Amino acid sequence: MTGAQQDVAPFEESLPALPTVMLGGLPITVIDRRSAALLMMAAARGHLAGSRPYYFTSANGDVIAQARADVEISALFRTADQIFADGQPLVFASRLLCNVHLPERVATTDLFHDVANLAEDEGTTFYLFGSTEAENSKAVAAIRAKYPRLRIAGHCHGYLSGEALERKLDEINALAPGILWLGLGVPREQIFVRDFASRLSNVGVIKTSGGLFDHLAGKVRRAPLWLQKAGFEWLWRMAMEPRRLFWRYFTTSPKAIYAILRYSR
């Protein structure tokens, strides 16, 4: 597959081979948003009941910094079937440092809507797991208002443990959603996939989603489009949540820049 938009044919047992580019030491799938949405839908259709769900995740500068600092986090990402570029700086870096260029950013906050539009037509079911109870419920209400024909099999906040989590895993598997959107943040959602994906053999696709539900709920506003395309949405986010994000970006950005310059090809 090239960077151009392409339909992804249905498949069974394995994903189609897609090109990747090494950025900061992680293999990033060379794909555009439309093709990524089609791929997720094809994976949901092609999943064989009783086998592990397909595992799609995303990377940005913060993820690359964490993966370089912690080999366990790096390993968690490398087990993914696909890693999408959820950061415009990765697109810019691929054009400067790599032989193959990423066609565009595949931000989960945009990808969700691409997939939801397709899922409305195909009847693919969603389950939303993550965020707080209040924000999760607000996100589901917003989704139902925007996509009235979308089938939401269920939803739950992401603060379960022990027997409550065990019961929830059984419930999700029984509901057998085509796509499980997992919004627990890095690396909790990657650890969740490692520990529990085998328990969810009726789920088609797990897509890690970071702060997606907070965006859907209206808690966090997106940056203007021109700022997103310029690669500075991180600056907008820091301005929106300075207490939470300033120190993170201050400490991780230099590490991410070094890793991208040193471990990209």
PDB file of C-alpha atoms in Angstrom:
ATOM      1  CA  MET A   1       0.000   0.000   0.000  1.00  0.00           C
ATOM      2  CA  THR A   2       1.204   3.518  -0.732  1.00  0.00           C
ATOM      3  CA  GLY A   3       0.326   6.815   0.893  1.00  0.00           C
ATOM      4  CA  ALA A   4      -2.593   7.323  -1.484  1.00  0.00           C
ATOM      5  CA  GLN A   5      -6.058   6.448  -0.286  1.00  0.00           C
ATOM      6  CA  GLN A   6      -6.885   2.825  -1.056  1.00  0.00           C
ATOM      7  CA  ASP A   7      -9.749   0.508  -0.233  1.00  0.00           C
ATOM      8  CA  VAL A   8      -8.673  -2.334   2.025  1.00  0.00           C
ATOM      9  CA  ALA A   9     -10.204  -5.656   1.022  1.00  0.00           C
ATOM     10  CA  PRO A  10     -11.704  -7.975   3.646  1.00  0.00           C
ATOM     11  CA  PHE A  11      -9.303 -10.588   4.949  1.00  0.00           C
ATOM     12  CA  GLU A  12      -9.133 -13.501   7.322  1.00  0.00           C
ATOM     13  CA  GLU A  13      -6.531 -14.671   9.818  1.00  0.00           C
ATOM     14  CA  SER A  14      -3.895 -11.990   9.099  1.00  0.00           C
ATOM     15  CA  LEU A  15      -3.637  -8.322   8.260  1.00  0.00           C
ATOM     16  CA  PRO A  16      -2.416  -7.249   4.840  1.00  0.00           C
ATOM     17  CA  ALA A  17       1.279  -6.371   4.786  1.00  0.00           C
ATOM     18  CA  LEU A  18       1.670  -2.605   5.008  1.00  0.00           C
ATOM     19  CA  PRO A  19       4.851  -0.560   4.687  1.00  0.00           C
ATOM     20  CA  THR A  20       6.337   0.957   7.825  1.00  0.00           C
ATOM     21  CA  VAL A  21       8.881   3.653   8.512  1.00  0.00           C
ATOM     22  CA  MET A  22      11.180   3.673  11.541  1.00  0.00           C
ATOM     23  CA  LEU A  23      10.725   6.836  13.606  1.00  0.00           C
ATOM     24  CA  GLY A  24      12.452   7.195  16.949  1.00  0.00           C
ATOM     25  CA  GLY A  25      12.880   3.430  17.072  1.00  0.00           C
ATOM     26  CA  LEU A  26       9.216   2.499  16.504  1.00  0.00           C
ATOM     27  CA  PRO A  27       7.814   1.080  13.254  1.00  0.00           C
ATOM     28  CA  ILE A  28       5.077   3.484  12.141  1.00  0.00           C
ATOM     29  CA  THR A  29       2.568   2.342   9.526  1.00  0.00           C
ATOM     30  CA  VAL A  30       2.653   4.331   6.284  1.00  0.00           C
ATOM     31  CA  ILE A  31      -1.039   5.013   5.821  1.00  0.00           C
ATOM     32  CA  ASP A  32      -3.484   7.882   5.517  1.00  0.00           C
ATOM     33  CA  ARG A  33      -6.588   8.425   7.631  1.00  0.00           C
ATOM     34  CA  ARG A  34      -9.088   7.088   5.125  1.00  0.00           C
ATOM     35  CA  SER A  35      -7.106   3.896   4.584  1.00  0.00           C
ATOM     36  CA  ALA A  36      -6.590   3.506   8.341  1.00  0.00           C
ATOM     37  CA  ALA A  37     -10.354   3.689   8.888  1.00  0.00           C
ATOM     38  CA  LEU A  38     -10.974   1.145   6.133  1.00  0.00           C
ATOM     39  CA  LEU A  39      -8.293  -1.099   7.603  1.00  0.00           C
ATOM     40  CA  MET A  40      -9.934  -1.031  11.024  1.00  0.00           C
ATOM     41  CA  MET A  41     -13.292  -1.894   9.530  1.00  0.00           C
ATOM     42  CA  ALA A  42     -11.791  -4.729   7.492  1.00  0.00           C
ATOM     43  CA  ALA A  43     -10.033  -6.035  10.610  1.00  0.00           C
ATOM     44  CA  ALA A  44     -13.313  -5.995  12.551  1.00  0.00           C
ATOM     45  CA  ARG A  45     -15.042  -7.900   9.730  1.00  0.00           C
ATOM     46  CA  GLY A  46     -12.195 -10.343   9.207  1.00  0.00           C
ATOM     47  CA  HIS A  47     -11.522 -11.228  12.828  1.00  0.00           C
ATOM     48  CA  LEU A  48     -12.034 -14.902  13.555  1.00  0.00           C
ATOM     49  CA  ALA A  49     -14.013 -15.572  16.739  1.00  0.00           C
ATOM     50  CA  GLY A  50     -11.847 -17.303  19.284  1.00  0.00           C
ATOM     51  CA  SER A  51      -8.625 -15.593  18.188  1.00  0.00           C
ATOM     52  CA  ARG A  52      -7.042 -12.560  19.789  1.00  0.00           C
ATOM     53  CA  PRO A  53      -8.361  -9.133  18.759  1.00  0.00           C
ATOM     54  CA  TYR A  54      -6.331  -7.102  16.315  1.00  0.00           C
ATOM     55  CA  TYR A  55      -4.375  -4.500  18.262  1.00  0.00           C
ATOM     56  CA  PHE A  56      -3.976  -1.012  16.781  1.00  0.00           C
ATOM     57  CA  THR A  57      -2.225   1.754  18.687  1.00  0.00           C
ATOM     58  CA  SER A  58      -0.755   5.201  17.992  1.00  0.00           C
ATOM     59  CA  ALA A  59       2.478   7.057  18.645  1.00  0.00           C
ATOM     60  CA  ASN A  60       3.469  10.685  19.076  1.00  0.00           C
ATOM     61  CA  GLY A  61       6.539  12.407  20.486  1.00  0.00           C
ATOM     62  CA  ASP A  62       5.622  11.587  24.066  1.00  0.00           C
ATOM     63  CA  VAL A  63       5.230   7.905  23.220  1.00  0.00           C
ATOM     64  CA  ILE A  64       8.594   7.832  21.441  1.00  0.00           C
ATOM     65  CA  ALA A  65      10.265   9.425  24.474  1.00  0.00           C
ATOM     66  CA  GLN A  66       8.672   6.877  26.810  1.00  0.00           C
ATOM     67  CA  ALA A  67       9.556   3.959  24.541  1.00  0.00           C
ATOM     68  CA  ARG A  68      13.219   5.007  24.352  1.00  0.00           C
ATOM     69  CA  ALA A  69      13.389   5.396  28.130  1.00  0.00           C
ATOM     70  CA  ASP A  70      11.686   2.096  28.981  1.00  0.00           C
ATOM     71  CA  VAL A  71      12.293  -1.129  27.049  1.00  0.00           C
ATOM     72  CA  GLU A  72       9.088  -2.641  28.440  1.00  0.00           C
ATOM     73  CA  ILE A  73       7.000   0.191  27.004  1.00  0.00           C
ATOM     74  CA  SER A  74       8.828  -0.171  23.691  1.00  0.00           C
ATOM     75  CA  ALA A  75       8.022  -3.887  23.670  1.00  0.00           C
ATOM     76  CA  LEU A  76       4.344  -3.201  24.403  1.00  0.00           C
ATOM     77  CA  PHE A  77       4.108  -0.985  21.331  1.00  0.00           C
ATOM     78  CA  ARG A  78       6.048  -3.365  19.122  1.00  0.00           C
ATOM     79  CA  THR A  79       3.471  -6.105  19.702  1.00  0.00           C
ATOM     80  CA  ALA A  80       0.812  -3.957  17.997  1.00  0.00           C
ATOM     81  CA  ASP A  81      -0.442  -5.000  14.584  1.00  0.00           C
ATOM     82  CA  GLN A  82      -0.283  -1.363  13.485  1.00  0.00           C
ATOM     83  CA  ILE A  83       1.133   1.836  15.001  1.00  0.00           C
ATOM     84  CA  PHE A  84      -0.423   4.976  13.524  1.00  0.00           C
ATOM     85  CA  ALA A  85       1.275   8.384  13.560  1.00  0.00           C
ATOM     86  CA  ASP A  86      -0.795  10.458  15.980  1.00  0.00           C
ATOM     87  CA  GLY A  87       1.382  13.553  15.689  1.00  0.00           C
ATOM     88  CA  GLN A  88       2.139  15.977  12.872  1.00  0.00           C
ATOM     89  CA  PRO A  89       5.812  16.273  13.929  1.00  0.00           C
ATOM     90  CA  LEU A  90       6.215  12.587  13.019  1.00  0.00           C
ATOM     91  CA  VAL A  91       4.967  13.351   9.519  1.00  0.00           C
ATOM     92  CA  PHE A  92       7.461  16.210   9.180  1.00  0.00           C
ATOM     93  CA  ALA A  93      10.270  14.018  10.548  1.00  0.00           C
ATOM     94  CA  SER A  94       9.548  11.247   8.049  1.00  0.00           C
ATOM     95  CA  ARG A  95       9.902  13.728   5.193  1.00  0.00           C
ATOM     96  CA  LEU A  96      13.269  14.922   6.473  1.00  0.00           C
ATOM     97  CA  LEU A  97      14.831  11.708   7.766  1.00  0.00           C
ATOM     98  CA  CYS A  98      13.274   8.700   6.050  1.00  0.00           C
ATOM     99  CA  ASN A  99      13.225   7.207   2.579  1.00  0.00           C
ATOM    100  CA  VAL A 100       9.482   6.623   2.859  1.00  0.00           C
ATOM    101  CA  HIS A 101       7.238   9.494   3.911  1.00  0.00           C
ATOM    102  CA  LEU A 102       4.108   9.372   6.021  1.00  0.00           C
ATOM    103  CA  PRO A 103       1.250  10.783   3.922  1.00  0.00           C
ATOM    104  CA  GLU A 104      -0.510  12.484   6.831  1.00  0.00           C
ATOM    105  CA  ARG A 105      -1.214  12.419  10.527  1.00  0.00           C
ATOM    106  CA  VAL A 106      -3.679   9.755  11.670  1.00  0.00           C
ATOM    107  CA  ALA A 107      -4.949  11.379  14.852  1.00  0.00           C
ATOM    108  CA  THR A 108      -7.263   9.134  16.869  1.00  0.00           C
ATOM    109  CA  THR A 109      -9.571  12.080  17.565  1.00  0.00           C
ATOM    110  CA  ASP A 110     -10.159  12.352  13.795  1.00  0.00           C
ATOM    111  CA  LEU A 111      -9.923   8.651  12.992  1.00  0.00           C
ATOM    112  CA  PHE A 112     -12.765   7.866  15.387  1.00  0.00           C
ATOM    113  CA  HIS A 113     -15.192   9.897  13.292  1.00  0.00           C
ATOM    114  CA  ASP A 114     -13.968   8.313  10.049  1.00  0.00           C
ATOM    115  CA  VAL A 115     -14.566   4.857  11.503  1.00  0.00           C
ATOM    116  CA  ALA A 116     -17.899   5.822  13.072  1.00  0.00           C
ATOM    117  CA  ASN A 117     -19.230   6.998   9.698  1.00  0.00           C
ATOM    118  CA  LEU A 118     -18.294   3.678   8.131  1.00  0.00           C
ATOM    119  CA  ALA A 119     -19.603   1.677  11.102  1.00  0.00           C
ATOM    120  CA  GLU A 120     -23.024   3.332  10.858  1.00  0.00           C
ATOM    121  CA  ASP A 121     -23.397   1.955   7.344  1.00  0.00           C
ATOM    122  CA  GLU A 122     -21.958  -1.497   8.048  1.00  0.00           C
ATOM    123  CA  GLY A 123     -23.515  -2.091  11.466  1.00  0.00           C
ATOM    124  CA  THR A 124     -20.164  -2.589  13.209  1.00  0.00           C
ATOM    125  CA  THR A 125     -20.562  -2.281  16.984  1.00  0.00           C
ATOM    126  CA  PHE A 126     -18.430  -0.164  19.340  1.00  0.00           C
ATOM    127  CA  TYR A 127     -17.571  -0.506  23.009  1.00  0.00           C
ATOM    128  CA  LEU A 128     -16.022   2.483  24.809  1.00  0.00           C
ATOM    129  CA  PHE A 129     -13.852   1.672  27.813  1.00  0.00           C
ATOM    130  CA  GLY A 130     -11.937   4.367  29.633  1.00  0.00           C
ATOM    131  CA  SER A 131     -11.845   7.850  31.180  1.00  0.00           C
ATOM    132  CA  THR A 132     -13.951   8.742  34.225  1.00  0.00           C
ATOM    133  CA  GLU A 133     -17.562   7.659  34.603  1.00  0.00           C
ATOM    134  CA  ALA A 134     -18.818  11.191  33.955  1.00  0.00           C
ATOM    135  CA  GLU A 135     -16.661  11.857  30.880  1.00  0.00           C
ATOM    136  CA  ASN A 136     -17.311   8.400  29.460  1.00  0.00           C
ATOM    137  CA  SER A 137     -21.076   8.916  29.727  1.00  0.00           C
ATOM    138  CA  LYS A 138     -20.826  12.388  28.159  1.00  0.00           C
ATOM    139  CA  ALA A 139     -18.764  10.982  25.308  1.00  0.00           C
ATOM    140  CA  VAL A 140     -21.323   8.256  24.637  1.00  0.00           C
ATOM    141  CA  ALA A 141     -24.164  10.790  24.670  1.00  0.00           C
ATOM    142  CA  ALA A 142     -22.289  12.993  22.179  1.00  0.00           C
ATOM    143  CA  ILE A 143     -21.576  10.013  19.920  1.00  0.00           C
ATOM    144  CA  ARG A 144     -25.219   8.903  19.950  1.00  0.00           C
ATOM    145  CA  ALA A 145     -26.340  12.411  19.059  1.00  0.00           C
ATOM    146  CA  LYS A 146     -23.877  12.684  16.167  1.00  0.00           C
ATOM    147  CA  TYR A 147     -24.201   9.102  14.898  1.00  0.00           C
ATOM    148  CA  PRO A 148     -27.769   7.974  15.685  1.00  0.00           C
ATOM    149  CA  ARG A 149     -27.449   4.775  13.635  1.00  0.00           C
ATOM    150  CA  LEU A 150     -24.185   3.705  15.282  1.00  0.00           C
ATOM    151  CA  ARG A 151     -24.562   0.583  17.425  1.00  0.00           C
ATOM    152  CA  ILE A 152     -22.849   1.053  20.792  1.00  0.00           C
ATOM    153  CA  ALA A 153     -22.722  -2.348  22.459  1.00  0.00           C
ATOM    154  CA  GLY A 154     -21.719  -0.864  25.812  1.00  0.00           C
ATOM    155  CA  HIS A 155     -19.434   1.502  27.656  1.00  0.00           C
ATOM    156  CA  CYS A 156     -17.640   1.797  30.984  1.00  0.00           C
ATOM    157  CA  HIS A 157     -15.199   4.047  32.793  1.00  0.00           C
ATOM    158  CA  GLY A 158     -11.614   2.887  33.072  1.00  0.00           C
ATOM    159  CA  TYR A 159     -11.175   2.662  36.834  1.00  0.00           C
ATOM    160  CA  LEU A 160     -11.968  -0.973  37.520  1.00  0.00           C
ATOM    161  CA  SER A 161      -9.835  -3.568  39.255  1.00  0.00           C
ATOM    162  CA  GLY A 162     -10.129  -6.978  40.858  1.00  0.00           C
ATOM    163  CA  GLU A 163     -13.419  -8.831  40.530  1.00  0.00           C
ATOM    164  CA  ALA A 164     -15.174  -5.821  39.001  1.00  0.00           C
ATOM    165  CA  LEU A 165     -12.662  -5.792  36.152  1.00  0.00           C
ATOM    166  CA  GLU A 166     -12.929  -9.556  35.739  1.00  0.00           C
ATOM    167  CA  ARG A 167     -16.701  -9.300  35.370  1.00  0.00           C
ATOM    168  CA  LYS A 168     -16.371  -6.407  32.936  1.00  0.00           C
ATOM    169  CA  LEU A 169     -13.966  -8.366  30.741  1.00  0.00           C
ATOM    170  CA  ASP A 170     -16.454 -11.226  30.575  1.00  0.00           C
ATOM    171  CA  GLU A 171     -19.250  -8.783  29.761  1.00  0.00           C
ATOM    172  CA  ILE A 172     -17.300  -7.131  26.937  1.00  0.00           C
ATOM    173  CA  ASN A 173     -16.355 -10.487  25.445  1.00  0.00           C
ATOM    174  CA  ALA A 174     -19.987 -11.648  25.582  1.00  0.00           C
ATOM    175  CA  LEU A 175     -21.131  -8.468  23.820  1.00  0.00           C
ATOM    176  CA  ALA A 176     -18.511  -9.139  21.101  1.00  0.00           C
ATOM    177  CA  PRO A 177     -18.067  -5.566  19.829  1.00  0.00           C
ATOM    178  CA  GLY A 178     -16.425  -5.130  16.461  1.00  0.00           C
ATOM    179  CA  ILE A 179     -14.178  -2.392  17.846  1.00  0.00           C
ATOM    180  CA  LEU A 180     -13.193  -1.743  21.459  1.00  0.00           C
ATOM    181  CA  TRP A 181     -12.012   1.862  21.912  1.00  0.00           C
ATOM    182  CA  LEU A 182      -9.657   1.788  24.896  1.00  0.00           C
ATOM    183  CA  GLY A 183      -8.981   5.164  26.515  1.00  0.00           C
ATOM    184  CA  LEU A 184      -6.703   4.578  29.500  1.00  0.00           C
ATOM    185  CA  GLY A 185      -3.595   6.538  28.514  1.00  0.00           C
ATOM    186  CA  VAL A 186      -0.041   5.341  27.892  1.00  0.00           C
ATOM    187  CA  PRO A 187       1.078   2.843  29.083  1.00  0.00           C
ATOM    188  CA  ARG A 188      -2.053   1.642  30.933  1.00  0.00           C
ATOM    189  CA  GLU A 189      -3.907   0.814  27.745  1.00  0.00           C
ATOM    190  CA  GLN A 190      -0.932  -1.072  26.275  1.00  0.00           C
ATOM    191  CA  ILE A 191      -0.599  -3.033  29.530  1.00  0.00           C
ATOM    192  CA  PHE A 192      -4.333  -3.764  29.367  1.00  0.00           C
ATOM    193  CA  VAL A 193      -3.892  -5.260  25.892  1.00  0.00           C
ATOM    194  CA  ARG A 194      -0.947  -7.354  27.053  1.00  0.00           C
ATOM    195  CA  ASP A 195      -2.768  -8.678  30.098  1.00  0.00           C
ATOM    196  CA  PHE A 196      -6.329  -9.073  28.859  1.00  0.00           C
ATOM    197  CA  ALA A 197      -6.495  -9.302  25.045  1.00  0.00           C
ATOM    198  CA  SER A 198      -6.541 -13.098  25.306  1.00  0.00           C
ATOM    199  CA  ARG A 199      -9.714 -12.777  27.397  1.00  0.00           C
ATOM    200  CA  LEU A 200     -11.448 -10.830  24.622  1.00  0.00           C
ATOM    201  CA  SER A 201     -11.414 -13.342  21.791  1.00  0.00           C
ATOM    202  CA  ASN A 202     -14.849 -12.237  20.550  1.00  0.00           C
ATOM    203  CA  VAL A 203     -13.688  -8.627  20.103  1.00  0.00           C
ATOM    204  CA  GLY A 204     -12.609  -7.753  16.574  1.00  0.00           C
ATOM    205  CA  VAL A 205     -10.253  -4.821  17.101  1.00  0.00           C
ATOM    206  CA  ILE A 206      -8.795  -3.022  20.106  1.00  0.00           C
ATOM    207  CA  LYS A 207      -7.827   0.568  19.311  1.00  0.00           C
ATOM    208  CA  THR A 208      -5.971   2.439  22.039  1.00  0.00           C
ATOM    209  CA  SER A 209      -7.381   5.932  22.266  1.00  0.00           C
ATOM    210  CA  GLY A 210      -5.612   8.039  24.906  1.00  0.00           C
ATOM    211  CA  GLY A 211      -7.726  11.092  25.729  1.00  0.00           C
ATOM    212  CA  LEU A 212     -10.284  10.498  22.966  1.00  0.00           C
ATOM    213  CA  PHE A 213     -13.276  10.325  25.302  1.00  0.00           C
ATOM    214  CA  ASP A 214     -12.414  13.653  26.928  1.00  0.00           C
ATOM    215  CA  HIS A 215     -12.410  15.240  23.459  1.00  0.00           C
ATOM    216  CA  LEU A 216     -15.708  13.596  22.519  1.00  0.00           C
ATOM    217  CA  ALA A 217     -17.226  14.731  25.816  1.00  0.00           C
ATOM    218  CA  GLY A 218     -16.182  18.326  25.144  1.00  0.00           C
ATOM    219  CA  LYS A 219     -13.849  18.487  28.125  1.00  0.00           C
ATOM    220  CA  VAL A 220     -10.813  19.182  25.923  1.00  0.00           C
ATOM    221  CA  ARG A 221     -11.110  21.339  22.797  1.00  0.00           C
ATOM    222  CA  ARG A 222      -9.130  20.612  19.634  1.00  0.00           C
ATOM    223  CA  ALA A 223      -6.648  23.156  18.335  1.00  0.00           C
ATOM    224  CA  PRO A 224      -7.616  25.183  15.250  1.00  0.00           C
ATOM    225  CA  LEU A 225      -6.978  23.225  12.060  1.00  0.00           C
ATOM    226  CA  TRP A 226      -4.162  25.513  10.905  1.00  0.00           C
ATOM    227  CA  LEU A 227      -2.353  24.921  14.196  1.00  0.00           C
ATOM    228  CA  GLN A 228      -2.816  21.155  13.865  1.00  0.00           C
ATOM    229  CA  LYS A 229      -1.364  21.177  10.347  1.00  0.00           C
ATOM    230  CA  ALA A 230       1.573  23.290  11.498  1.00  0.00           C
ATOM    231  CA  GLY A 231       2.448  20.617  14.043  1.00  0.00           C
ATOM    232  CA  PHE A 232       1.735  22.674  17.134  1.00  0.00           C
ATOM    233  CA  GLU A 233      -1.381  21.078  18.581  1.00  0.00           C
ATOM    234  CA  TRP A 234       0.788  20.031  21.530  1.00  0.00           C
ATOM    235  CA  LEU A 235       1.334  23.734  22.273  1.00  0.00           C
ATOM    236  CA  TRP A 236      -2.420  24.332  22.219  1.00  0.00           C
ATOM    237  CA  ARG A 237      -2.970  21.399  24.549  1.00  0.00           C
ATOM    238  CA  MET A 238      -0.349  22.696  26.959  1.00  0.00           C
ATOM    239  CA  ALA A 239      -2.035  26.104  26.971  1.00  0.00           C
ATOM    240  CA  MET A 240      -5.358  24.399  27.755  1.00  0.00           C
ATOM    241  CA  GLU A 241      -3.915  22.218  30.551  1.00  0.00           C
ATOM    242  CA  PRO A 242      -0.665  23.866  31.705  1.00  0.00           C
ATOM    243  CA  ARG A 243      -0.489  22.250  35.132  1.00  0.00           C
ATOM    244  CA  ARG A 244      -0.813  18.748  33.746  1.00  0.00           C
ATOM    245  CA  LEU A 245       1.136  19.058  30.512  1.00  0.00           C
ATOM    246  CA  PHE A 246       3.866  21.704  30.879  1.00  0.00           C
ATOM    247  CA  TRP A 247       6.305  19.521  32.795  1.00  0.00           C
ATOM    248  CA  ARG A 248       5.558  16.506  30.610  1.00  0.00           C
ATOM    249  CA  TYR A 249       6.375  18.385  27.412  1.00  0.00           C
ATOM    250  CA  PHE A 250       9.324  20.161  29.016  1.00  0.00           C
ATOM    251  CA  THR A 251      10.928  16.854  29.944  1.00  0.00           C
ATOM    252  CA  THR A 252       9.853  14.578  27.089  1.00  0.00           C
ATOM    253  CA  SER A 253      10.203  16.856  24.041  1.00  0.00           C
ATOM    254  CA  PRO A 254      14.046  16.950  24.081  1.00  0.00           C
ATOM    255  CA  LYS A 255      14.130  13.155  24.503  1.00  0.00           C
ATOM    256  CA  ALA A 256      11.695  12.683  21.641  1.00  0.00           C
ATOM    257  CA  ILE A 257      13.656  14.999  19.343  1.00  0.00           C
ATOM    258  CA  TYR A 258      16.904  13.167  20.111  1.00  0.00           C
ATOM    259  CA  ALA A 259      15.301   9.744  19.574  1.00  0.00           C
ATOM    260  CA  ILE A 260      13.772  10.822  16.264  1.00  0.00           C
ATOM    261  CA  LEU A 261      17.055  12.251  15.008  1.00  0.00           C
ATOM    262  CA  ARG A 262      19.063   9.241  16.197  1.00  0.00           C
ATOM    263  CA  TYR A 263      16.737   6.287  15.533  1.00  0.00           C
ATOM    264  CA  SER A 264      14.862   7.113  12.326  1.00  0.00           C
ATOM    265  CA  ARG A 265      15.395   5.796   8.848  1.00  0.00           C
TER     266      ARG A 265
END
